[in-house]
mmCIF file of C-alpha atoms and ligand atoms in Angstrom:
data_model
loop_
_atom_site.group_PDB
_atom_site.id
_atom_site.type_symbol
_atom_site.label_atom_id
_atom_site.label_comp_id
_atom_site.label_asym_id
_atom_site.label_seq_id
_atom_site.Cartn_x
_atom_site.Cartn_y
_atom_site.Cartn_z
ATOM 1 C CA UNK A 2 99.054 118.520 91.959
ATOM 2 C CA UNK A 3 96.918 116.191 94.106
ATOM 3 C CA UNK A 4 95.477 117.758 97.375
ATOM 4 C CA UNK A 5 92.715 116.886 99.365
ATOM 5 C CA UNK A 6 90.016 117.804 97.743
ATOM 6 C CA UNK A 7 91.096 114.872 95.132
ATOM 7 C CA UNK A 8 90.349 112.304 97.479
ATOM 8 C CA UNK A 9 87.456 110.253 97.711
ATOM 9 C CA UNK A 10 86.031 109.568 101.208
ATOM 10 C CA UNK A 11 84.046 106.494 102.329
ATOM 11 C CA UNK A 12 80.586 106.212 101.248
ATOM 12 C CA UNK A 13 81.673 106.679 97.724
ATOM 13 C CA UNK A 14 81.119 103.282 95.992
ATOM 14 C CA UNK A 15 84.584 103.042 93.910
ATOM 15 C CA UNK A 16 86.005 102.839 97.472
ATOM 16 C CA UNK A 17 83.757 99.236 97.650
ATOM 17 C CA UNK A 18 84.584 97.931 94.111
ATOM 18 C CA UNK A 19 87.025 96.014 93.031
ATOM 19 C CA UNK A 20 89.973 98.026 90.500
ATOM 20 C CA UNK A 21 91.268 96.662 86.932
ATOM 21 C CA UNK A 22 94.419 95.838 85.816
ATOM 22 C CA UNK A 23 96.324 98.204 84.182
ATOM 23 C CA UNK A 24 96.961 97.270 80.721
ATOM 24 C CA UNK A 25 100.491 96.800 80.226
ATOM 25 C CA UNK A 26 102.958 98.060 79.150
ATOM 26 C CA UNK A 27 101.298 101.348 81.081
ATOM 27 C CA UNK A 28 99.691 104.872 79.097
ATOM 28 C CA UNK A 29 101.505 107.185 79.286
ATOM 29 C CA UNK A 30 98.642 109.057 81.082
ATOM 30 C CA UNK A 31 98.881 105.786 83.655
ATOM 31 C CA UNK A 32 102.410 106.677 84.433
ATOM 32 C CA UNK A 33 101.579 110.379 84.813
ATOM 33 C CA UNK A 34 99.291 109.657 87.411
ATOM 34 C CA UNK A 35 101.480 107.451 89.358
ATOM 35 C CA UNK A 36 103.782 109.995 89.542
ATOM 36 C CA UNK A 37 101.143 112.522 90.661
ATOM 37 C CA UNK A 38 100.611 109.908 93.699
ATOM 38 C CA UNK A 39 103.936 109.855 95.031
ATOM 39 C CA UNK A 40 103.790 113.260 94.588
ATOM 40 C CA UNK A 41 101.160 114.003 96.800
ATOM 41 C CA UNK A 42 102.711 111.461 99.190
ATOM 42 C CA UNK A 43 105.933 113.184 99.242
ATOM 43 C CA UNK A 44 104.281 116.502 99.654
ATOM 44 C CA UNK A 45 102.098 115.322 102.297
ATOM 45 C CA UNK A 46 105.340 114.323 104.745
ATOM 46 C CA UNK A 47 106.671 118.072 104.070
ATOM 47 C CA UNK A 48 105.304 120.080 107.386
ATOM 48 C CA UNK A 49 105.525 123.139 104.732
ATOM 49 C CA UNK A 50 103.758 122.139 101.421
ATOM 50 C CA UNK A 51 101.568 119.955 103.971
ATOM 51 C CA UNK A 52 100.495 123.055 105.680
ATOM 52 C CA UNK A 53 100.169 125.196 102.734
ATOM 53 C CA UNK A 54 97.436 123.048 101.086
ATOM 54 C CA UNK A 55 96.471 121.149 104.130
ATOM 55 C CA UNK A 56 97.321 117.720 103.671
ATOM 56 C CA UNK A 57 97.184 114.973 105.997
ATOM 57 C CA UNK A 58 99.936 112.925 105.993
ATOM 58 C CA UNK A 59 100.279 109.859 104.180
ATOM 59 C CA UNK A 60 102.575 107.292 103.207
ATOM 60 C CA UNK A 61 100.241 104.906 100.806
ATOM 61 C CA UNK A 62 98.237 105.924 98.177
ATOM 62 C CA UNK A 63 95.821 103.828 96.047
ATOM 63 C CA UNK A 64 94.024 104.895 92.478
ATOM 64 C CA UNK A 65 90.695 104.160 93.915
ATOM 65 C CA UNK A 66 91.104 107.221 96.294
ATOM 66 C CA UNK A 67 91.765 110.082 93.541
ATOM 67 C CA UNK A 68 88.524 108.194 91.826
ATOM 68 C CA UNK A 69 90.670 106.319 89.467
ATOM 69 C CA UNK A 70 89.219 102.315 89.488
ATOM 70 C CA UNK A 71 92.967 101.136 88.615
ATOM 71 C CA UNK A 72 95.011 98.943 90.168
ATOM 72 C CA UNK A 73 97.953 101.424 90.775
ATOM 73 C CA UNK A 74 99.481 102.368 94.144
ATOM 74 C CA UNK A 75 101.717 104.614 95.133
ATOM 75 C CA UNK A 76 104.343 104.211 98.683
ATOM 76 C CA UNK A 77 106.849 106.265 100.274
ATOM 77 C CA UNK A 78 108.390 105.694 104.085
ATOM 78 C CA UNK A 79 110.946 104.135 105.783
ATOM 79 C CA UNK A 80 110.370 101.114 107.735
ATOM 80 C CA UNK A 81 111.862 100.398 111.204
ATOM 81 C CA UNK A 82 114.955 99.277 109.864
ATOM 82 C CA UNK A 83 115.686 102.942 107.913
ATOM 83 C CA UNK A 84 114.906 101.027 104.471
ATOM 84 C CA UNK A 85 113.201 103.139 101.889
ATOM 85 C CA UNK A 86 110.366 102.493 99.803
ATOM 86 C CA UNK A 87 109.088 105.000 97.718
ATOM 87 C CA UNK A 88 107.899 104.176 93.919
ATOM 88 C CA UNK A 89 104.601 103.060 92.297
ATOM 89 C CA UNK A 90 103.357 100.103 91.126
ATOM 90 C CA UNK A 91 100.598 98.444 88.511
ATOM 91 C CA UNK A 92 98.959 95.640 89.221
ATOM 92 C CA UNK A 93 100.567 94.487 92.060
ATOM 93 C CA UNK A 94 99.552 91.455 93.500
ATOM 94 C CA UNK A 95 100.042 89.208 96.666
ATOM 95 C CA UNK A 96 101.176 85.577 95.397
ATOM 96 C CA UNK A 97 102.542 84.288 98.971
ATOM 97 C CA UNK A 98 102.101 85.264 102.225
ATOM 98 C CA UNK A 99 103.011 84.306 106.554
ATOM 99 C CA UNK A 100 100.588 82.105 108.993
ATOM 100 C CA UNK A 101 102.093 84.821 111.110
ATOM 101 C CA UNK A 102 99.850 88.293 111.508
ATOM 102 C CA UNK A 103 100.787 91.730 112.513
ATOM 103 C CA UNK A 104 98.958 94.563 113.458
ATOM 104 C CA UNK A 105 100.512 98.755 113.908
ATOM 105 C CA UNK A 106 99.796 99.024 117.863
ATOM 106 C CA UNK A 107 98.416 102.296 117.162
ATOM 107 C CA UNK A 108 95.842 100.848 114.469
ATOM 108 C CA UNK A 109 95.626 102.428 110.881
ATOM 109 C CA UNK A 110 93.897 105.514 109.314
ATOM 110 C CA UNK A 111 92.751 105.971 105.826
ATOM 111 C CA UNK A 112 92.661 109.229 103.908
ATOM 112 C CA UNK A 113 89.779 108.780 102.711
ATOM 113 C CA UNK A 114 88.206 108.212 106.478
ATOM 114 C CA UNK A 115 87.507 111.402 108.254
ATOM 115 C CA UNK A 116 86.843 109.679 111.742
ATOM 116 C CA UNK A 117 88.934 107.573 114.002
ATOM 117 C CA UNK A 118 88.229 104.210 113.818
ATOM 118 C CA UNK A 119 89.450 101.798 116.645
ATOM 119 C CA UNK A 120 91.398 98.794 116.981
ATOM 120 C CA UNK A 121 94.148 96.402 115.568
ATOM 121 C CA UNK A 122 93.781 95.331 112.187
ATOM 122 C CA UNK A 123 95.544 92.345 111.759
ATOM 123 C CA UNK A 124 97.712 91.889 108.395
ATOM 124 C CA UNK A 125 99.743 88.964 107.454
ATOM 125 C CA UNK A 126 103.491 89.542 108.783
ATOM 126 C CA UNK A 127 105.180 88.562 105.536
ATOM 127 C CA UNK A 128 104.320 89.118 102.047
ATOM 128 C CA UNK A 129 105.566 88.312 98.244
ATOM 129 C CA UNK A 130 104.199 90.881 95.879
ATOM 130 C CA UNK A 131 104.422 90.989 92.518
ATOM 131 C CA UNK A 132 104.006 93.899 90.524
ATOM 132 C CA UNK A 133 105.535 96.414 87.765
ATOM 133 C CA UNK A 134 107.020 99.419 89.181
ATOM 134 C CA UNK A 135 106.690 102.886 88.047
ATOM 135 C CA UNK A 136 109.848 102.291 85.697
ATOM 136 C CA UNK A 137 107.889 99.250 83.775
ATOM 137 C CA UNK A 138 110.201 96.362 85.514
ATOM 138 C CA UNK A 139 108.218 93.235 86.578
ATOM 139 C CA UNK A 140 109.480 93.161 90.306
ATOM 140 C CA UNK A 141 108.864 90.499 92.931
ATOM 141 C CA UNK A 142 108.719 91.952 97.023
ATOM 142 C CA UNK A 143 109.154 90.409 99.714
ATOM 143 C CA UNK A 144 107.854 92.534 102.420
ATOM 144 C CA UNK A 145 107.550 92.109 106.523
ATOM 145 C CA UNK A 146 106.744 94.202 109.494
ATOM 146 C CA UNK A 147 105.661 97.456 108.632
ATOM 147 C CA UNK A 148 106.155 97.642 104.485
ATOM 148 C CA UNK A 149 104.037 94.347 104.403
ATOM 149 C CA UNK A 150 101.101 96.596 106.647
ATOM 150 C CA UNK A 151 101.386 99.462 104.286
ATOM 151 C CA UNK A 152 101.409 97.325 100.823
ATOM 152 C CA UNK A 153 98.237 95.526 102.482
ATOM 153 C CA UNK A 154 96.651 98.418 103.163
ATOM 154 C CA UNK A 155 97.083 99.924 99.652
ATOM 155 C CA UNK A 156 96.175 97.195 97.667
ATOM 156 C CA UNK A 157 93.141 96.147 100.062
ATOM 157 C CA UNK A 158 91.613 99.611 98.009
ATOM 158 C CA UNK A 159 92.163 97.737 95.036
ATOM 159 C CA UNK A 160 89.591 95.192 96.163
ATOM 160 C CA UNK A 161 87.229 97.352 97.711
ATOM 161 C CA UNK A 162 88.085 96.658 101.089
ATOM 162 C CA UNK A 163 88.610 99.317 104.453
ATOM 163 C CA UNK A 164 90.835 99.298 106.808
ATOM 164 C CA UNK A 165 87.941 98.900 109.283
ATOM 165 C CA UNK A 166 86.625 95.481 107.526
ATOM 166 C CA UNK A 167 89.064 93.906 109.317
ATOM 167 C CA UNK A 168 88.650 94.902 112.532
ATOM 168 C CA UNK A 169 87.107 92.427 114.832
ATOM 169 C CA UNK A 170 83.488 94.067 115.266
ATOM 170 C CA UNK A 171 83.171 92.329 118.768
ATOM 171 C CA UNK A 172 86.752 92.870 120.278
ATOM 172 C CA UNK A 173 88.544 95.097 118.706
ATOM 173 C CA UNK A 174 92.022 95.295 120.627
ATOM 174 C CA UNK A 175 91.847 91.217 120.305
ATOM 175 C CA UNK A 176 94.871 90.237 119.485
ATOM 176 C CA UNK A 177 94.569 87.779 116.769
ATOM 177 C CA UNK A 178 96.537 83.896 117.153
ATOM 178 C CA UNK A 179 99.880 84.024 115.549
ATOM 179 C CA UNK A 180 100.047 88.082 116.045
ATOM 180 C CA UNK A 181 102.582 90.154 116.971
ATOM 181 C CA UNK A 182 103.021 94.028 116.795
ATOM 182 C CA UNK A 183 105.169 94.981 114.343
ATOM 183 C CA UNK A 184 106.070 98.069 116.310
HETATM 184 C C1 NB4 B 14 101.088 104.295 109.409
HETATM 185 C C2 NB4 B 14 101.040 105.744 109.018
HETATM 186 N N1 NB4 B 14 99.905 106.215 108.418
HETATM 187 C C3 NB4 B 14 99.877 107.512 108.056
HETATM 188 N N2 NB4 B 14 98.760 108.057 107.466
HETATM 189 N N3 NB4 B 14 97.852 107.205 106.866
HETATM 190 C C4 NB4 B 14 98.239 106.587 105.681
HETATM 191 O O1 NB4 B 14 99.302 106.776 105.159
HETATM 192 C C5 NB4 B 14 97.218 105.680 105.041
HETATM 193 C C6 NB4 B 14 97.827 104.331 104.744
HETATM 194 C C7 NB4 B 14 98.527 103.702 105.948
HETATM 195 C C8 NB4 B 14 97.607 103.380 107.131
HETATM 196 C C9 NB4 B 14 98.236 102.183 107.803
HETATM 197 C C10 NB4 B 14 99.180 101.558 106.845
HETATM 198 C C11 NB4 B 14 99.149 102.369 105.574
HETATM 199 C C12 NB4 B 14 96.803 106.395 103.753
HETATM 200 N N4 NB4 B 14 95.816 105.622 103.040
HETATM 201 O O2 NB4 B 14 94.524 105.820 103.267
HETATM 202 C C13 NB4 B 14 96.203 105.076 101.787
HETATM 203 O O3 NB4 B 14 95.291 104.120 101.369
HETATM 204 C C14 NB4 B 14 100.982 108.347 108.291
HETATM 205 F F1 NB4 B 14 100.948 109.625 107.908
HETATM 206 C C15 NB4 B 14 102.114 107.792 108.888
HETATM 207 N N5 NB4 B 14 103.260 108.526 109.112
HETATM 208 C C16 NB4 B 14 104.455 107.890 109.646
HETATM 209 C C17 NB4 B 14 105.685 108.357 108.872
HETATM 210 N N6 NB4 B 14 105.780 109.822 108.889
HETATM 211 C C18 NB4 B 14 106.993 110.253 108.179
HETATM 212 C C19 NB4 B 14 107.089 111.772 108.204
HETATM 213 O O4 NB4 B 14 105.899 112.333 107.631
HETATM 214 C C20 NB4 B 14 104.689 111.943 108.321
HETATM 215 C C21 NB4 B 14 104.556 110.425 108.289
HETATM 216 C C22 NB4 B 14 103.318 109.983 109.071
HETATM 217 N N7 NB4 B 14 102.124 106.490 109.246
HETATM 218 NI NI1 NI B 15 93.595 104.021 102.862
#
């Protein structure tokens, strides 16, 4: 199983590098792994299996963080509207997106960050992602509000890029033109 001491924290370089694709149709080694990552995602969300090996919660995971340069990520939460998301998914890949930002009014975190960083980082409100999920189907998302933050978030580690990157180094509560919380 995949605890904590599987993650790789910032200052590692695969955490700045972009991921490959996955070749397709997926190893099945690839699709063992995914499953290990909503594993760990699951497990992290359970206040007992979370205690026992001291995980901090989660609810995105990308293959960058367990040292893996692949472009697989792993989800699972609800969003504001009770609507579950929890599978994994190769090569997925942004092909539309808003004007319209949105930013989590609390600002993100990143397991593999061990220090608060402040401020909103805005994300585009609205995405289309394309991808094959964990059961080899090519599926197309379209994603707002919070499941749009979270699917930005994840496959941002597939290109290398922090949470913090997009933080506005000079004013970091500015609230960016054609933002809105999403919560
Ligand atoms: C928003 C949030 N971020 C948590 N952590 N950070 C992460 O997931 C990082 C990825 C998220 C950071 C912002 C967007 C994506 C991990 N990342 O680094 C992967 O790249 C949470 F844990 C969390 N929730 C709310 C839902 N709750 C349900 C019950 O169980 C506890 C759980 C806690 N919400
Ligand atoms: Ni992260």
């Amino acid at each position: 199983m995949i605890t904590m001491k599987d993650i790789v924290r910032e200052g590692h370089p695969i955490l700045n590098h972009s991921a490959k694709d996955v070749s397709i149709p997926p190893t099945e080694q690839d699709i063992e792994t995914l499953k290990k990552m909503i594993q760990f995602i699951k497990n992290s969300q359970d206040e007992k299996i979370a205690e026992e090996y001291e995980l901090r919660a989660g609810v995105g995971l990308a293959a960058p963080q367990i040292g893996l340069s692949k472009r697989m990520i792993a989800v699972h939460f609800e969003d504001f509207n009770n609507q579950l998301y929890s599978d994994g998914y190769f090569n997925p890949k942004i092909v539309s997106h808003s004007v319209e930002f949105t930013y989590l009014s609390s600002g993100e975190g990143c397991l593999s960050v061990d220090r608060e960083v402040a401020g909103y980082v805005p994300r585009y409100a609205r995405i289309t992602v394309s991808a094959i999920n964990l059961a080899g189907e090519h599926v197309k998302l379209r994603l707002r509000g919070y499941a749009a933050i979270v699917f930005q978030h994840e496959i941002d580690h597939l290109n290398g890029v922090m949470f913090y990157d997009r933080i506005n180094k000079q004013e970091p509560f500015l609230i960016p033109e054609h933002a809105k919380a999403c919560d």
